Amino acid sequence: GGFGGGGKGASGDWDWSKGGKGDKGDGPGTKLFVGNLPTDITEEALNYVFRSYGTVLKTFIMSGRSKSGQNCAFVEYEKPDQAETAILTLHEKYEIKPGAGTILVKRAKSTRVGPY
């Protein structure tokens, strides 16, 4: 039985990549929403943090959108399990700038644009 006790590291038993061979980057859960970023965040800085967990295909910063004065961004990974690792490792745990507060990392709502 694989379930029960669990504890740390149980997430390693999951295999999200099954059956996902055909998708090129826009598969399930490869795109992340990142919130609570410092206002002076750069794509370089974002890349630097997120590439530790996988291959980053795209980063996009939406400046000046939020009322709180914090920035938010989207980061797209090559594989869903890379995105999952980033969520587990960074969400409400990582400060890009000491004192700026922890960042939020969640799955982006998949909004399909274009002729699908």
Rosetta silent file (secondary structure, phi, psi, omega in degrees, C-alpha in Angstrom):
SEQUENCE: GGFGGGGKGASGDWDWSKGGKGDKGDGPGTKLFVGNLPTDITEEALNYVFRSYGTVLKTFIMSGRSKSGQNCAFVEYEKPDQAETAILTLHEKYEIKPGAGTILVKRAKSTRVGPY
SCORE:     score description
SCORE:     0.000 S_00000001
   1 L     0.000  128.230 -176.578    0.000    0.000    0.000 S_00000001
   2 L   -88.218  -12.676 -175.418    1.451    3.343   -1.007 S_00000001
   3 L  -101.359  173.050 -176.030   -0.758    5.525    1.208 S_00000001
   4 L   112.823 -173.724 -176.477   -0.756    6.137    4.936 S_00000001
   5 L     6.036  -58.575  177.134    1.761    7.856    7.218 S_00000001
   6 L    70.250 -102.724 -177.847    3.312    9.758    4.366 S_00000001
   7 L    80.837 -164.548 -176.498    5.429   12.393    6.036 S_00000001
   8 L   -67.263  145.885  173.515    8.091   14.359    4.238 S_00000001
   9 L    79.997    4.958 -179.064    9.012   13.452    0.695 S_00000001
  10 H   -66.705  -22.371 -176.442    5.806   11.570   -0.043 S_00000001
  11 H   -66.467  -17.333 -179.516    5.273   13.715   -3.109 S_00000001
  12 H   -67.367  -15.948 -177.072    8.069   11.844   -4.841 S_00000001
  13 H   -80.860  -15.592 -177.467    5.788    8.858   -5.322 S_00000001
  14 L   -80.859  145.171  174.185    3.473   10.656   -7.696 S_00000001
  15 L  -127.386   93.389 -176.390    4.057   10.515  -11.396 S_00000001
  16 L   -76.218  -15.631 -170.931    2.191   13.321  -13.083 S_00000001
  17 L   -82.447   -5.302 -178.961    3.968   12.896  -16.377 S_00000001
  18 L   -57.859  130.656  175.511    2.183    9.658  -17.316 S_00000001
  19 L    73.867   10.912 -177.093    0.405    9.970  -20.614 S_00000001
  20 L  -105.504   23.096 -172.175    1.683   13.480  -21.189 S_00000001
  21 L   -63.572  -35.859 -170.893    4.089   12.695  -23.999 S_00000001
  22 L   -76.276  -15.696 -170.601    2.369   14.628  -26.756 S_00000001
  23 L   -88.258  139.008 -178.270    2.225   18.082  -25.256 S_00000001
  24 L  -102.005   83.689  172.605    4.729   20.740  -26.122 S_00000001
  25 L    79.997  -31.987 -177.410    4.967   22.986  -23.088 S_00000001
  26 L  -101.051   32.869 -178.712    1.285   23.857  -22.837 S_00000001
  27 L   -75.692 -165.668 -177.681    0.328   20.662  -21.052 S_00000001
  28 L   -71.364  123.268  169.556   -1.443   20.392  -17.718 S_00000001
  29 L    68.108   29.034  175.514   -0.052   22.608  -15.035 S_00000001
  30 L   -91.577  -12.324 -177.338    3.181   23.811  -16.600 S_00000001
  31 E  -104.536  130.503 -177.126    2.261   27.459  -16.145 S_00000001
  32 E  -114.907  145.112  169.979    2.538   29.095  -12.733 S_00000001
  33 E   -96.709  131.603  179.611    1.168   32.282  -11.279 S_00000001
  34 E  -121.122  122.910 -176.837    3.648   34.055   -9.002 S_00000001
  35 E  -120.540  173.410  178.986    2.403   36.750   -6.669 S_00000001
  36 E    61.750   39.465  178.998    3.699   39.114   -3.987 S_00000001
  37 E   -88.475  149.557  175.297    6.810   40.013   -5.967 S_00000001
  38 L   -61.463  152.171 -175.270    8.852   43.135   -5.229 S_00000001
  39 L   -66.039  -23.747 -178.041    8.038   46.045   -7.541 S_00000001
  40 L   -99.160   21.293 -179.728   11.543   46.093   -8.983 S_00000001
  41 L   -62.701  143.783  176.679   11.583   42.393   -9.881 S_00000001
  42 L  -117.368  160.966  177.870   13.205   41.531  -13.220 S_00000001
  43 H   -65.007  -31.816  177.148   12.707   38.565  -15.497 S_00000001
  44 H   -60.372  -46.340 -178.580   16.360   37.698  -14.934 S_00000001
  45 H   -64.332  -40.410  179.294   15.804   37.440  -11.191 S_00000001
  46 H   -63.488  -46.838  177.020   12.680   35.381  -11.693 S_00000001
  47 H   -56.853  -43.077 -177.134   14.471   33.044  -14.073 S_00000001
  48 H   -59.216  -43.652 -179.682   17.323   32.678  -11.646 S_00000001
  49 H   -70.370  -48.320 -168.757   15.002   31.481   -8.882 S_00000001
  50 H   -81.133  -21.198 -179.100   12.718   29.266  -10.930 S_00000001
  51 H   -74.397   -9.881  174.407   15.272   27.547  -13.133 S_00000001
  52 H   -64.065  -19.600 -172.599   16.579   25.728  -10.068 S_00000001
  53 H  -110.077   -0.003  179.677   13.515   23.505  -10.353 S_00000001
  54 L   161.167 -170.974 -179.371   13.370   22.819  -14.072 S_00000001
  55 L   -87.087  113.272 -179.986   13.520   24.231  -17.565 S_00000001
  56 E   -86.356  121.334  179.598   11.832   27.629  -17.694 S_00000001
  57 E   -86.047  -38.700 -173.681   10.296   28.315  -21.089 S_00000001
  58 E  -150.432  142.957  166.550    8.817   31.732  -20.397 S_00000001
  59 E  -128.301  142.173 -179.344    8.576   34.381  -17.736 S_00000001
  60 E  -142.054  120.063 -178.957    6.181   37.279  -17.949 S_00000001
  61 E  -100.068  127.814  176.321    5.906   40.066  -15.388 S_00000001
  62 E   -99.064   98.963 -174.398    2.668   42.003  -15.104 S_00000001
  63 L   -81.176  146.958  170.119    3.781   45.318  -13.688 S_00000001
  64 L    60.726   27.281 -179.075    1.600   47.725  -11.801 S_00000001
  65 L   -90.120  -34.004 -167.271   -1.546   45.627  -11.833 S_00000001
  66 L   -94.946  153.148 -178.296   -2.218   45.102   -8.163 S_00000001
  67 L   -70.828  -27.299 -174.850   -3.528   47.532   -5.567 S_00000001
  68 L   -74.504  -11.267 -178.148   -1.030   46.380   -2.969 S_00000001
  69 L    87.188   -1.952  176.272    1.859   47.680   -5.044 S_00000001
  70 L   -88.083  152.832  175.899    3.318   44.194   -5.382 S_00000001
  71 E   -91.894  160.285  168.861    4.002   42.721   -8.783 S_00000001
  72 E  -133.829  165.872 -172.453    2.867   39.380  -10.073 S_00000001
  73 E  -152.165  168.191  171.566    4.167   37.228  -12.887 S_00000001
  74 E  -119.798  140.557  176.401    3.726   34.037  -14.845 S_00000001
  75 E  -128.373  131.226  179.945    6.400   31.386  -15.206 S_00000001
  76 E  -115.165  127.306  178.364    6.084   28.520  -17.642 S_00000001
  77 E   -98.247  166.104  177.193    7.987   25.265  -17.230 S_00000001
  78 L   -74.358  -38.499 -174.659    8.723   22.545  -19.717 S_00000001
  79 L  -128.691  146.178 -179.356    7.185   19.777  -17.571 S_00000001
  80 H   -58.687  -36.730 -176.844    4.338   19.648  -15.045 S_00000001
  81 H   -70.415  -25.353  175.222    6.419   17.952  -12.365 S_00000001
  82 H   -67.965  -42.367  178.115    8.936   20.814  -12.499 S_00000001
  83 H   -62.612  -41.493  179.899    6.136   23.266  -11.866 S_00000001
  84 H   -60.860  -43.984  178.546    4.882   21.088   -9.021 S_00000001
  85 H   -60.832  -42.602  179.595    8.325   21.074   -7.393 S_00000001
  86 H   -62.141  -42.037  178.381    8.520   24.857   -7.631 S_00000001
  87 H   -61.050  -49.805 -176.709    5.109   25.209   -5.955 S_00000001
  88 H   -63.286  -33.781 -174.912    6.029   22.844   -3.128 S_00000001
  89 H   -85.978  -35.800 -168.938    9.391   24.487   -2.570 S_00000001
  90 H  -103.373  -32.050 -170.133    8.640   28.185   -3.005 S_00000001
  91 L   -58.310  118.792 -179.416    4.994   28.895   -2.189 S_00000001
  92 L    56.041   23.069  178.624    4.832   31.052    0.948 S_00000001
  93 L  -124.336  -26.593 -169.521    8.361   29.918    1.826 S_00000001
  94 L  -109.300  132.855  172.815   10.718   31.930   -0.351 S_00000001
  95 L  -106.236  120.689  178.002   11.581   35.624   -0.173 S_00000001
  96 L   -70.074  -37.175  178.696   13.084   37.021   -3.356 S_00000001
  97 L  -125.569  120.202 -178.003   14.088   40.107   -1.432 S_00000001
  98 L   -53.848  130.425  179.876   14.718   39.743    2.305 S_00000001
  99 L    92.044  -12.419 -177.538   12.000   41.616    4.170 S_00000001
 100 L   -85.637   -7.320 -178.582    9.672   41.831    1.183 S_00000001
 101 L    94.069  158.304 -176.798    7.604   38.860    2.326 S_00000001
 102 L   -75.448  150.704 -179.873    7.261   35.388    0.881 S_00000001
 103 L   -84.706  158.171  175.443    6.118   34.902   -2.699 S_00000001
 104 E  -104.325  133.035  178.829    2.963   33.080   -3.753 S_00000001
 105 E  -131.853  115.732  177.780    3.309   30.303   -6.298 S_00000001
 106 E  -141.416  168.148  175.854    0.281   28.522   -7.701 S_00000001
 107 E   -63.814  133.422  175.619   -0.948   26.953  -10.886 S_00000001
 108 L   -73.043  142.072  173.190   -2.060   29.557  -13.356 S_00000001
 109 L   -63.423  127.929 -175.190   -5.664   29.189  -14.439 S_00000001
 110 L   -79.009  103.594  178.108   -5.274   27.794  -17.861 S_00000001
 111 L   -99.567  113.419 -177.801   -6.775   30.409  -20.108 S_00000001
 112 L   -84.129  119.970  174.138   -6.743   29.180  -23.636 S_00000001
 113 L  -115.828  150.686  179.029   -6.265   31.926  -26.143 S_00000001
 114 L   100.249 -177.187 -169.518   -6.118   31.424  -29.866 S_00000001
 115 L   -81.888   67.801  176.985   -7.758   28.962  -32.235 S_00000001
 116 L  -105.919    0.000    0.000   -8.204   25.892  -30.014 S_00000001
